[in-house]
PDB file of C-alpha atoms and ligand atoms in Angstrom:
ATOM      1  CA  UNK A   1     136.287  -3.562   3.383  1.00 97.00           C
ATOM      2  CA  UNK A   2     135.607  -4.613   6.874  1.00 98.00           C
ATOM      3  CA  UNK A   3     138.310  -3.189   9.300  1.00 98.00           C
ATOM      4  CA  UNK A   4     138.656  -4.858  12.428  1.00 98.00           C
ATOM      5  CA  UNK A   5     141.134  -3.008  15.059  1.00 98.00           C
ATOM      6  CA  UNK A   6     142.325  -5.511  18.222  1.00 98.00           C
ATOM      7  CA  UNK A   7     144.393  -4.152  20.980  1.00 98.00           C
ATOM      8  CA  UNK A   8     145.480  -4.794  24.777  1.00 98.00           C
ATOM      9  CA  UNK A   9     145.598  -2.158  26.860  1.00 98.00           C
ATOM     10  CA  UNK A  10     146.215  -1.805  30.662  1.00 98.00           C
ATOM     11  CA  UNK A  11     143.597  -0.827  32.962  1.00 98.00           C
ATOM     12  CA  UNK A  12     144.303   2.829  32.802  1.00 98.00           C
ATOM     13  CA  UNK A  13     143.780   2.348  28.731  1.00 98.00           C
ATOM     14  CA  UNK A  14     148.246   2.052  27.975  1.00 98.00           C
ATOM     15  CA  UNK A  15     149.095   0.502  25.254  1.00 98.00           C
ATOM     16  CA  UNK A  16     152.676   0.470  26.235  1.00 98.00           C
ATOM     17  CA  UNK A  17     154.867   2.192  28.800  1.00 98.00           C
ATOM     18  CA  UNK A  18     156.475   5.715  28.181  1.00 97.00           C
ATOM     19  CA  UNK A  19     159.071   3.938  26.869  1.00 96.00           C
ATOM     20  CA  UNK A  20     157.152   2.702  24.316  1.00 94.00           C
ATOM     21  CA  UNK A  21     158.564  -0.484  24.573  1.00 92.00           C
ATOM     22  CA  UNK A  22     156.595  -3.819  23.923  1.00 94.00           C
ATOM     23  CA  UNK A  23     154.698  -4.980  26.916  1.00 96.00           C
ATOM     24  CA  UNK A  24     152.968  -8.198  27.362  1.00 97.00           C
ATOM     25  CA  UNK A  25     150.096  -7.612  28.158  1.00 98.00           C
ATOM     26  CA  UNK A  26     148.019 -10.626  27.410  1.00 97.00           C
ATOM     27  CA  UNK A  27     148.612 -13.954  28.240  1.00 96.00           C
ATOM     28  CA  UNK A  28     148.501 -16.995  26.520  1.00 97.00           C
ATOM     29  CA  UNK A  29     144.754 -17.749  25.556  1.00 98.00           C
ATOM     30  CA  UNK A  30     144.904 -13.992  24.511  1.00 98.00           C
ATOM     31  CA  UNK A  31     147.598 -14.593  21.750  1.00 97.00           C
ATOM     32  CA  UNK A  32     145.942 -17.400  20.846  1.00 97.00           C
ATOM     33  CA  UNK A  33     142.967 -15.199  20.237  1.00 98.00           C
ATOM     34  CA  UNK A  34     144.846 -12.801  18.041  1.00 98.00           C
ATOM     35  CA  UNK A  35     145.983 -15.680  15.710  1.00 98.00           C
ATOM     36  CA  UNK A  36     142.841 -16.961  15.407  1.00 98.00           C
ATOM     37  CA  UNK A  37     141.313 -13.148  14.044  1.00 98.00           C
ATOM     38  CA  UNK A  38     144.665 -12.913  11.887  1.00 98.00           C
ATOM     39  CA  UNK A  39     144.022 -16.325  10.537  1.00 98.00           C
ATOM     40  CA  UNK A  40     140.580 -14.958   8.747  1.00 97.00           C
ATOM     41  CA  UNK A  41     142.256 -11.612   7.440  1.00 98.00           C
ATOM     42  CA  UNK A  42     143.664 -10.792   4.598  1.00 98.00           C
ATOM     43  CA  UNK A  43     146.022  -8.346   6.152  1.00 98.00           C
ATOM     44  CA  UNK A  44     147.402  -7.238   9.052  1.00 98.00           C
ATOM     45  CA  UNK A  45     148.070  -3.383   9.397  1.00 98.00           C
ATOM     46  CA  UNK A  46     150.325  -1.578  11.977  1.00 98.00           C
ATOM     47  CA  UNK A  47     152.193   1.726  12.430  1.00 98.00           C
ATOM     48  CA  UNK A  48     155.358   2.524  11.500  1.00 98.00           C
ATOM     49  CA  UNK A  49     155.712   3.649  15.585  1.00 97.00           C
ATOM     50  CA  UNK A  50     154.729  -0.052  16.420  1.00 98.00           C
ATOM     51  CA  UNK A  51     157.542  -1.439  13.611  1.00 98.00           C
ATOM     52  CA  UNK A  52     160.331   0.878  14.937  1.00 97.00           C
ATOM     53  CA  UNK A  53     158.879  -0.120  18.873  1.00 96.00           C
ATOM     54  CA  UNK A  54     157.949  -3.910  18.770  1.00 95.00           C
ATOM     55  CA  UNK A  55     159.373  -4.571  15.058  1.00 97.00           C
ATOM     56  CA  UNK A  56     156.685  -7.305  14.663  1.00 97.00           C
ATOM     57  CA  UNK A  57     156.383 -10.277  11.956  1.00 97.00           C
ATOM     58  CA  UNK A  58     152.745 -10.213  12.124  1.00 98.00           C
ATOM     59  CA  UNK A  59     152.402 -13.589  11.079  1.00 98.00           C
ATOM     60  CA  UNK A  60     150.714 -16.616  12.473  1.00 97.00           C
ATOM     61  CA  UNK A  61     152.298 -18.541  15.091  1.00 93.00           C
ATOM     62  CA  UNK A  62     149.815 -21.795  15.110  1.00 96.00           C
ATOM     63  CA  UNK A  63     150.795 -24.348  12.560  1.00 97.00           C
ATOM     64  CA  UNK A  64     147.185 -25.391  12.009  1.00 97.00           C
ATOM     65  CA  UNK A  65     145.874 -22.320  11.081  1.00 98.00           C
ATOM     66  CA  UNK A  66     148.487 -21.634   8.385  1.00 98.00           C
ATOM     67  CA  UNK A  67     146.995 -25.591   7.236  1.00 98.00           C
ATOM     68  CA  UNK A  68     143.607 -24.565   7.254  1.00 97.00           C
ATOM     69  CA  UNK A  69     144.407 -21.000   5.162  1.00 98.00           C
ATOM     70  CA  UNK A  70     146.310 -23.249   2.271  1.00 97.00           C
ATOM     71  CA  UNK A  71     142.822 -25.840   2.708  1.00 97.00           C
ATOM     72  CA  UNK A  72     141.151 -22.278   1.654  1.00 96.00           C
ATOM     73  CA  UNK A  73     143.422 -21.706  -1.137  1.00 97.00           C
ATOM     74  CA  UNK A  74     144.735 -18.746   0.593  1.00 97.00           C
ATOM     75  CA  UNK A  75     148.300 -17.819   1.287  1.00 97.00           C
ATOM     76  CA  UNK A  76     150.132 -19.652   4.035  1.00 98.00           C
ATOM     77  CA  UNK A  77     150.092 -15.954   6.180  1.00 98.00           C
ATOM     78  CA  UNK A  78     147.672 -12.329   5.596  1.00 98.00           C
ATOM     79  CA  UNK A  79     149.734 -10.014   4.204  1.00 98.00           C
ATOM     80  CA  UNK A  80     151.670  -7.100   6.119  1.00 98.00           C
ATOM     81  CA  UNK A  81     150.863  -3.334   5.892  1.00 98.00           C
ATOM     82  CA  UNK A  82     152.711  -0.527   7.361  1.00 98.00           C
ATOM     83  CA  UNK A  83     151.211   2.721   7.523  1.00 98.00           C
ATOM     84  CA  UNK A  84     154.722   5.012   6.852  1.00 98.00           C
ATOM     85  CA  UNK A  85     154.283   8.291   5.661  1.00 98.00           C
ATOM     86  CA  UNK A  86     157.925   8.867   4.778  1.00 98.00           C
ATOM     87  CA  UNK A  87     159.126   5.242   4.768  1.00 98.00           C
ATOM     88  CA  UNK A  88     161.075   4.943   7.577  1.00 98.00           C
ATOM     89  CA  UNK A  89     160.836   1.353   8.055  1.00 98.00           C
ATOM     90  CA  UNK A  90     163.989   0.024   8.741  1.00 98.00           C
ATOM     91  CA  UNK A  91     165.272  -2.598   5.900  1.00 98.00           C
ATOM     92  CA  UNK A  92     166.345  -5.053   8.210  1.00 97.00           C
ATOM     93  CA  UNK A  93     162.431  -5.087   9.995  1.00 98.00           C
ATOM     94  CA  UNK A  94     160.848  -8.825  10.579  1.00 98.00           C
ATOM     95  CA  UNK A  95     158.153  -7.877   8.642  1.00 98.00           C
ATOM     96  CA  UNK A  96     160.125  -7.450   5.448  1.00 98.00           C
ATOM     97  CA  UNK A  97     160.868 -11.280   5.639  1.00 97.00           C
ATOM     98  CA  UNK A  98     159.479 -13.259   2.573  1.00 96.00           C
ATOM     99  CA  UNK A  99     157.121 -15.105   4.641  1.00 97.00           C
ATOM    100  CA  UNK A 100     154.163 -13.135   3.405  1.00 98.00           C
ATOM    101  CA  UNK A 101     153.404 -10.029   0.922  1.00 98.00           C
ATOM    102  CA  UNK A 102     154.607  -6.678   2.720  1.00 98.00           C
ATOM    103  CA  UNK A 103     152.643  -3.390   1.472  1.00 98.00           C
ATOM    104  CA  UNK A 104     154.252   0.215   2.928  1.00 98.00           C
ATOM    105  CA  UNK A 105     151.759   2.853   2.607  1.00 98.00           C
ATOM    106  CA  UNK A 106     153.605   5.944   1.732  1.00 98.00           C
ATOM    107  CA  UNK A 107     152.353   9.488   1.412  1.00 98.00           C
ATOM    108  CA  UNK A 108     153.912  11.410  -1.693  1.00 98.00           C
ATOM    109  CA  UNK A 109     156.675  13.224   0.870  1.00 98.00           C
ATOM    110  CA  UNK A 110     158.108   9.764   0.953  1.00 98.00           C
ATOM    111  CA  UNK A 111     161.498  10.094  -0.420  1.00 98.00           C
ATOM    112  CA  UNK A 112     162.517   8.059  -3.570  1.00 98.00           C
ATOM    113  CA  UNK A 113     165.609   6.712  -2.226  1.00 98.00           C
ATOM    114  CA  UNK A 114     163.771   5.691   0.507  1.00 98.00           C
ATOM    115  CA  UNK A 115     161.190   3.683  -1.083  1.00 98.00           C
ATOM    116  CA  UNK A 116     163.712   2.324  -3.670  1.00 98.00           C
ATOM    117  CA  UNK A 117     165.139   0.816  -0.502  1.00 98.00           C
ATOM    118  CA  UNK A 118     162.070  -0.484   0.990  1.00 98.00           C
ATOM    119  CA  UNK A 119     161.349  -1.919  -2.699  1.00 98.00           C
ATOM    120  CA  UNK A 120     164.547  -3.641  -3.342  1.00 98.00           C
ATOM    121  CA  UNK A 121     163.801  -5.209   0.460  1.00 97.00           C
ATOM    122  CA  UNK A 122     160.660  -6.929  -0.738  1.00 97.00           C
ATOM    123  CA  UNK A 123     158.101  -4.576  -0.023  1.00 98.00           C
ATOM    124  CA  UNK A 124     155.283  -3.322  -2.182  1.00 98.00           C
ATOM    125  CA  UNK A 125     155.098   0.434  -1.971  1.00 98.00           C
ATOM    126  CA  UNK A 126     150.860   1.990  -2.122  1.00 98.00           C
ATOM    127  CA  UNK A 127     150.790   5.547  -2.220  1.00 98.00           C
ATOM    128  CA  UNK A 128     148.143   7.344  -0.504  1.00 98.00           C
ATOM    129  CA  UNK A 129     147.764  10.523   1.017  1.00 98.00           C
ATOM    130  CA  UNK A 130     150.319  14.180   0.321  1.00 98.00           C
ATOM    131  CA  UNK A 131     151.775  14.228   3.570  1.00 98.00           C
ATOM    132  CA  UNK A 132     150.805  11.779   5.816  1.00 98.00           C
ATOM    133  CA  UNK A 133     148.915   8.509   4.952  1.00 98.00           C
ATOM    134  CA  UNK A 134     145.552   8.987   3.924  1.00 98.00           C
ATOM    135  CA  UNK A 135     143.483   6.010   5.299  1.00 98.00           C
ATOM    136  CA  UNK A 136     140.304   6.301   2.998  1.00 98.00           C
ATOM    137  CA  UNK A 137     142.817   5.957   0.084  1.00 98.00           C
ATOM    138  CA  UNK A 138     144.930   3.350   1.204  1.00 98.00           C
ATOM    139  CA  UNK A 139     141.908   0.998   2.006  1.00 98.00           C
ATOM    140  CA  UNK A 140     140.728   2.037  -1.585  1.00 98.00           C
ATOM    141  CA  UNK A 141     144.298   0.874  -2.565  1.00 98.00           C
ATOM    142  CA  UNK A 142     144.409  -2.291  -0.445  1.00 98.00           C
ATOM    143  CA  UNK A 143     140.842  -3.316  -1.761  1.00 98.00           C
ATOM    144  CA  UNK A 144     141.967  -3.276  -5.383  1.00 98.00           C
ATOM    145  CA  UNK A 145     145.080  -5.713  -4.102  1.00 97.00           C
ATOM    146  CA  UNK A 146     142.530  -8.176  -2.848  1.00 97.00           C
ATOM    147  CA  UNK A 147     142.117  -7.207   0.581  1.00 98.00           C
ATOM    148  CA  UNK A 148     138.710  -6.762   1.484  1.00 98.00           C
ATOM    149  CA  UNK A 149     139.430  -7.946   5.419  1.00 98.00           C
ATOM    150  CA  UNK A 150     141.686  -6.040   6.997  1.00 98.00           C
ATOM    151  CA  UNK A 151     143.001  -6.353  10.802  1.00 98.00           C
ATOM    152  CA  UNK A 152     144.662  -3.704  12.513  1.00 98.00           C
ATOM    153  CA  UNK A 153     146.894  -4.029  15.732  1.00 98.00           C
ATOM    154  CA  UNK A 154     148.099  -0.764  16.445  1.00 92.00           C
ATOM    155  CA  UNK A 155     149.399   1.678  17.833  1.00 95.00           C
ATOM    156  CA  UNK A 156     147.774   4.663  18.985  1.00 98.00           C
ATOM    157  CA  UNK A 157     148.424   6.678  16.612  1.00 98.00           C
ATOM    158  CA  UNK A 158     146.868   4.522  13.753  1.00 98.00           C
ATOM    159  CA  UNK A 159     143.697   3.705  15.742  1.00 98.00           C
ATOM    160  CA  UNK A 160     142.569   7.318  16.380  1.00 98.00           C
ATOM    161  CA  UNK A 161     142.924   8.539  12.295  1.00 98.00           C
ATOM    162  CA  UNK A 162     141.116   5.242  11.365  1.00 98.00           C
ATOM    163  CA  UNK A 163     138.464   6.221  14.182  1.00 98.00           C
ATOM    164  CA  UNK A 164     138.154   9.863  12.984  1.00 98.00           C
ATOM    165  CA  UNK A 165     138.279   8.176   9.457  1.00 98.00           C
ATOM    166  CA  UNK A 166     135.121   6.432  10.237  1.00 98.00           C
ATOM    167  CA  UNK A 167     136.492   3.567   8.783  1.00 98.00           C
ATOM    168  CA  UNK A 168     136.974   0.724  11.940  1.00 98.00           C
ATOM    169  CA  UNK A 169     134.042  -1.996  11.860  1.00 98.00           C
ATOM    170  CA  UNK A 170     134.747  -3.464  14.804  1.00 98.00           C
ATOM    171  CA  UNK A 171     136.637  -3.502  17.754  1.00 98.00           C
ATOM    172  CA  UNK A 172     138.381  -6.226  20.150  1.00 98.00           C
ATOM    173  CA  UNK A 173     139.975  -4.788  22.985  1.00 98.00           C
ATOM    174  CA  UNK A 174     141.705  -7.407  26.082  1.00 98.00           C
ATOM    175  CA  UNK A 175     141.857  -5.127  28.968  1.00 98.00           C
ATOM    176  CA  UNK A 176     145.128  -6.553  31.098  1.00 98.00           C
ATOM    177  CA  UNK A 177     144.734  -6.787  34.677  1.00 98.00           C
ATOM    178  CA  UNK A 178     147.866  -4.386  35.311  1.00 98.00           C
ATOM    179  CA  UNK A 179     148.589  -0.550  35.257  1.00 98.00           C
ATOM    180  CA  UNK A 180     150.995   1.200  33.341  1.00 98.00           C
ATOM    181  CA  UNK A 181     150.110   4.835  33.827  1.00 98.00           C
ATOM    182  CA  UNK A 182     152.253   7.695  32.515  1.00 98.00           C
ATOM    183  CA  UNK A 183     151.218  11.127  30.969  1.00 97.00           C
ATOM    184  CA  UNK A 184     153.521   9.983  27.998  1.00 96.00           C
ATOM    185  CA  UNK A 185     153.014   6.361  27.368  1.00 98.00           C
ATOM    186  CA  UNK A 186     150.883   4.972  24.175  1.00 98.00           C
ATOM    187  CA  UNK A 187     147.148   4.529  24.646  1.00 98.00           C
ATOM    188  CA  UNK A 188     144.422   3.008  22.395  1.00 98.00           C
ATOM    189  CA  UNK A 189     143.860   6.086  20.578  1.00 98.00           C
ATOM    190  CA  UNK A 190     146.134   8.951  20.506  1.00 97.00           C
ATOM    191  CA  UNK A 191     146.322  11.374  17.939  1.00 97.00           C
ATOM    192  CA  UNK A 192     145.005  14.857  18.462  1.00 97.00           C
ATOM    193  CA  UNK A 193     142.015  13.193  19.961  1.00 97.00           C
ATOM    194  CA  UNK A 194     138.580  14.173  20.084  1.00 98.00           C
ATOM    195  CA  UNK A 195     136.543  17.292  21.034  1.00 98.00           C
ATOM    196  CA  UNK A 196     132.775  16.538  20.374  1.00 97.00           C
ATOM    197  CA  UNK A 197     131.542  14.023  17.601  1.00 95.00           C
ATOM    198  CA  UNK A 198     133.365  11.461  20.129  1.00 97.00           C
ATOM    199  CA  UNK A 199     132.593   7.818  18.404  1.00 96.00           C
ATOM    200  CA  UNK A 200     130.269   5.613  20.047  1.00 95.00           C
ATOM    201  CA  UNK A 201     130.419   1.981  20.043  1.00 98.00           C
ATOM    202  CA  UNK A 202     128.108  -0.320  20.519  1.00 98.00           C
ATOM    203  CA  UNK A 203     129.537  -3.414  23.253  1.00 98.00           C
ATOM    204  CA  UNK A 204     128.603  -6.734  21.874  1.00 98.00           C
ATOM    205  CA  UNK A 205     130.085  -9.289  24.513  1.00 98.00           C
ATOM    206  CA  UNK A 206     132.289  -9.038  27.669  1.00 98.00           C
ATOM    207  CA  UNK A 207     134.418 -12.385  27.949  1.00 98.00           C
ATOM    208  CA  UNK A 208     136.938 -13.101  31.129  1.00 98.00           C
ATOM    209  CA  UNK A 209     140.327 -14.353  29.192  1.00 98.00           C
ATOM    210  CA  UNK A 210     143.432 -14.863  30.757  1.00 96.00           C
ATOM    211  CA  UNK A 211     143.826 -13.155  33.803  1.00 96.00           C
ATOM    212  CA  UNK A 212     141.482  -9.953  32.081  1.00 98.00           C
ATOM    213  CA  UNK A 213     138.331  -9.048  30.093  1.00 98.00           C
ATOM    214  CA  UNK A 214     137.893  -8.953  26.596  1.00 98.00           C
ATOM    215  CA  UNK A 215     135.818  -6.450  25.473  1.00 98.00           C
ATOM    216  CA  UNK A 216     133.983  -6.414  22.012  1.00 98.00           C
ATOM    217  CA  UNK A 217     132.613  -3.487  20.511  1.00 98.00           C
ATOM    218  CA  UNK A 218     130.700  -3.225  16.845  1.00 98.00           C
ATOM    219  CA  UNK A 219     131.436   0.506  15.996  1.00 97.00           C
TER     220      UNK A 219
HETATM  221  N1  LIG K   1     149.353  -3.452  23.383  1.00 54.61           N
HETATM  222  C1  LIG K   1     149.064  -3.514  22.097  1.00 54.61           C
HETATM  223  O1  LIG K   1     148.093  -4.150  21.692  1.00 54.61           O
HETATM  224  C2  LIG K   1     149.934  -2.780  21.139  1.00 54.61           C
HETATM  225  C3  LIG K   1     150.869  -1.878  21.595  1.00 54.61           C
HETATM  226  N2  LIG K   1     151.588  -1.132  20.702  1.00 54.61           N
HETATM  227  C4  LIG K   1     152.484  -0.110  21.229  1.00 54.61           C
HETATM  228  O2  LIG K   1     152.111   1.152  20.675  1.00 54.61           O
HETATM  229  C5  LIG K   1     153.269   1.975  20.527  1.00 54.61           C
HETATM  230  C6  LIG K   1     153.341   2.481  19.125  1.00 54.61           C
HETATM  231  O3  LIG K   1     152.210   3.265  18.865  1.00 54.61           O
HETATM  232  P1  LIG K   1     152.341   4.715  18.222  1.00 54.61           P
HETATM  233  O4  LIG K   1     153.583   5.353  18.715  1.00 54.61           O
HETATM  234  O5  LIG K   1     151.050   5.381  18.439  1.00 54.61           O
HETATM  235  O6  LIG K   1     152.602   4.409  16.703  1.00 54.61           O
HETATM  236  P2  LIG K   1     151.719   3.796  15.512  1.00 54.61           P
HETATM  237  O7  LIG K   1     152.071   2.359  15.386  1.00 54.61           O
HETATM  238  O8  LIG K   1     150.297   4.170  15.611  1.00 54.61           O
HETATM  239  O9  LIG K   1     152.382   4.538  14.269  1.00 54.61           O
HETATM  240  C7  LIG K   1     152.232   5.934  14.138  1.00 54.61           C
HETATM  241  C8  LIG K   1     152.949   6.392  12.907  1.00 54.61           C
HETATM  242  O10 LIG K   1     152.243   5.911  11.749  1.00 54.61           O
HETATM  243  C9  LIG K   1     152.472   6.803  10.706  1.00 54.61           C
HETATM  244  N3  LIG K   1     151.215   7.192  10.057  1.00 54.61           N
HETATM  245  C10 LIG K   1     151.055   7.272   8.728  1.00 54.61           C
HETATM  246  N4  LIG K   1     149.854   7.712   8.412  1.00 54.61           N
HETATM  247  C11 LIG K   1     149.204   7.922   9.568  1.00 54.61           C
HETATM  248  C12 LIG K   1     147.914   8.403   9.862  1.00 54.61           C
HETATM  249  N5  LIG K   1     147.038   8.733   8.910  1.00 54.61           N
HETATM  250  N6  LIG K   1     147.563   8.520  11.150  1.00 54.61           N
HETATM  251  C13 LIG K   1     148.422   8.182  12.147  1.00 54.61           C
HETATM  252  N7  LIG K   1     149.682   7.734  11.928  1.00 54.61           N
HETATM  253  C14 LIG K   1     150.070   7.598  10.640  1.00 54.61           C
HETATM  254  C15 LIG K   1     153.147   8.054  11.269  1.00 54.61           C
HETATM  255  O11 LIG K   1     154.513   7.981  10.940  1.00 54.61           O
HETATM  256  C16 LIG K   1     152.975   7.886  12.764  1.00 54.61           C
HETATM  257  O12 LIG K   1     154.049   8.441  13.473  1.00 54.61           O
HETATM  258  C17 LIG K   1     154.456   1.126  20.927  1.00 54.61           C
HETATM  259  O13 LIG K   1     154.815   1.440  22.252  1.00 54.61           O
HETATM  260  C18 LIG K   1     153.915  -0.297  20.852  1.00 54.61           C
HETATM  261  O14 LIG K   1     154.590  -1.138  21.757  1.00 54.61           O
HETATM  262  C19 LIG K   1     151.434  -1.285  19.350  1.00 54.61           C
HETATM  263  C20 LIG K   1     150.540  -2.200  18.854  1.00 54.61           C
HETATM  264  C21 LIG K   1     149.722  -3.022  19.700  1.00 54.61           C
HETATM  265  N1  LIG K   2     147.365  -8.413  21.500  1.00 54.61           N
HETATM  266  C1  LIG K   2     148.514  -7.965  22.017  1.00 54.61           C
HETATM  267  N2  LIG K   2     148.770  -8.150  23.318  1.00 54.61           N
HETATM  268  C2  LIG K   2     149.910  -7.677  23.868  1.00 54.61           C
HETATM  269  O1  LIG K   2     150.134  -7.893  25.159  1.00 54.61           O
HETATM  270  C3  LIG K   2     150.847  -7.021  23.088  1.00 54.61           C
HETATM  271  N3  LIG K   2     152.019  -6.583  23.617  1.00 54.61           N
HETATM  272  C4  LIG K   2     150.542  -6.863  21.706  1.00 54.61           C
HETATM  273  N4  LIG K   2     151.435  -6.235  20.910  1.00 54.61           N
HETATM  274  C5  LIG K   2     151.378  -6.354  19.474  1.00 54.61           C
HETATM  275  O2  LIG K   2     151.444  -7.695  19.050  1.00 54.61           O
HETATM  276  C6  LIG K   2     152.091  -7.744  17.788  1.00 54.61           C
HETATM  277  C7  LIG K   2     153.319  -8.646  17.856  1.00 54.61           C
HETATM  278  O3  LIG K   2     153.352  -9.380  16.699  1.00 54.61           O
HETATM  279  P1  LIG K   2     154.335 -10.647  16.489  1.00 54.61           P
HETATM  280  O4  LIG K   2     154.132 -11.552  17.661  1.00 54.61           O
HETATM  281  O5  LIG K   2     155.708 -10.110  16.374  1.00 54.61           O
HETATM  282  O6  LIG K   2     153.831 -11.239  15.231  1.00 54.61           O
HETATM  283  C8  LIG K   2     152.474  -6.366  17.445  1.00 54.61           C
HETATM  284  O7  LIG K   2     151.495  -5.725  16.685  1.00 54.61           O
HETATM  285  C9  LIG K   2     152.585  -5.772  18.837  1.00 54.61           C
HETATM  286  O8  LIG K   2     152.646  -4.420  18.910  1.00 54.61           O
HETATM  287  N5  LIG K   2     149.375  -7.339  21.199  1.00 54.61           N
END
């Protein structure tokens, strides 16, 4: 599976403010950017923290590139993954819409009831993991679905267990021309973060977009 992880991020590396609310960030060429990479997935992955902060529809905005998808013989939109260790996606989230194929990954501390809810809203529960998703797994379990090209937008959380997975291919990162700052507030990769061992990357192009710089890393 080839994971590709895209992100915008303030100067000073915030995904979001400590209110963890959503910020644009990129502007409109940007956007249009980020259609254009979920138009050749085959899913788009996010945390729950980014469904309970943004509640996304991770679908594609531009017309055209739903036409050219169905000229593939693919579906209209990539599917939707949530990485939820205890399913706390709300039933009511956009991405539970009918629009495209929702998967939840849940760990086995998921409770029934919960899933039963999530399932009888559409989605399609993958277990993975005992307590918390297990990412290694899950893209095991996504593969077998069909998805062998998966995007991930966030948040911070996600990005730093798929880093210290060793599992992200590639990296897109538009670096906004703003600063959020903020002990507190979301940044590209959280987590318990790293010691030694730090991942390098390897920068592949530097592109002005917008009013910022797009950075592209293979990792
Ligand atoms: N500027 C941007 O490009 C984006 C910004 N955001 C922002 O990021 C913030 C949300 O990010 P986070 O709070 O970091 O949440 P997140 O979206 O990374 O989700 C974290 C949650 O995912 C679940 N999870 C399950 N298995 C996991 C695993 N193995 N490793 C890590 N998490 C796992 C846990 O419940 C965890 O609390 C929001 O403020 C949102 O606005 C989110 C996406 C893109
Ligand atoms: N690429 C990018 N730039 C920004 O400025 C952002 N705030 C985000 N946020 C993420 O974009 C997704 C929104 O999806 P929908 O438009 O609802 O389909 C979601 O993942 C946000 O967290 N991204």
């Amino acid at each position: 599976m080839h994971v590709h992880v895209n992100a915008a991020t303030s100067v000073d590396g915030k995904l979001s403010s400590r209110r963890r609310e959503q910020i644009k960030i990129s502007g409109d060429d940007d956007f249009a950017r980020v259609d254009e990479i979920r138009a050749t997935t085959d899913a788009v992955l996010v945390g729950v923290g980014t469904v309970l902060a943004d509640d996304p529809h991770l679908t594609l905005d531009d017309d055209e590139l739903v036409s050219a998808r169905e000229a593939r013989g693919e579906p209209p939109h990539p599917a939707r993954v949530v990485a939820d260790s205890r399913a706390r996606t709300p039933t009511d989230a956009r991405i539970l819409d009918d629009e495209a194929t929702t998967y939840v990954l849940v760990s086995a501390a998921a409770p029934a009831d919960r899933r039963a809810d999530l399932e009888a809203s559409g989605a399609v529960i993958v277990e993975a993991g005992e307590e918390r998703v297990s990412f290694p797994e899950a893209c095991d379990a996504l593969e077998a679905r069909g998805v062998e090209r998966l995007m991930v937008e966030g948040g911070g959380e996600v990005i730093f267990s798929l880093f210290s997975d060793g599992l992200v291919d590639e990296l897109s990162l538009y670096v906004g021309s703003m600063v959020i700052g903020g002990r507190d507030a979301p940044t590209l990769a959280d987590g318990d973060g790293f010691v030694a061992d730090f991942p390098s990357l390897s920068l592949r192009a530097v592109e002005r977009v917008d009013d910022g710089v797009l950075l592209t890393y293979d990792c």
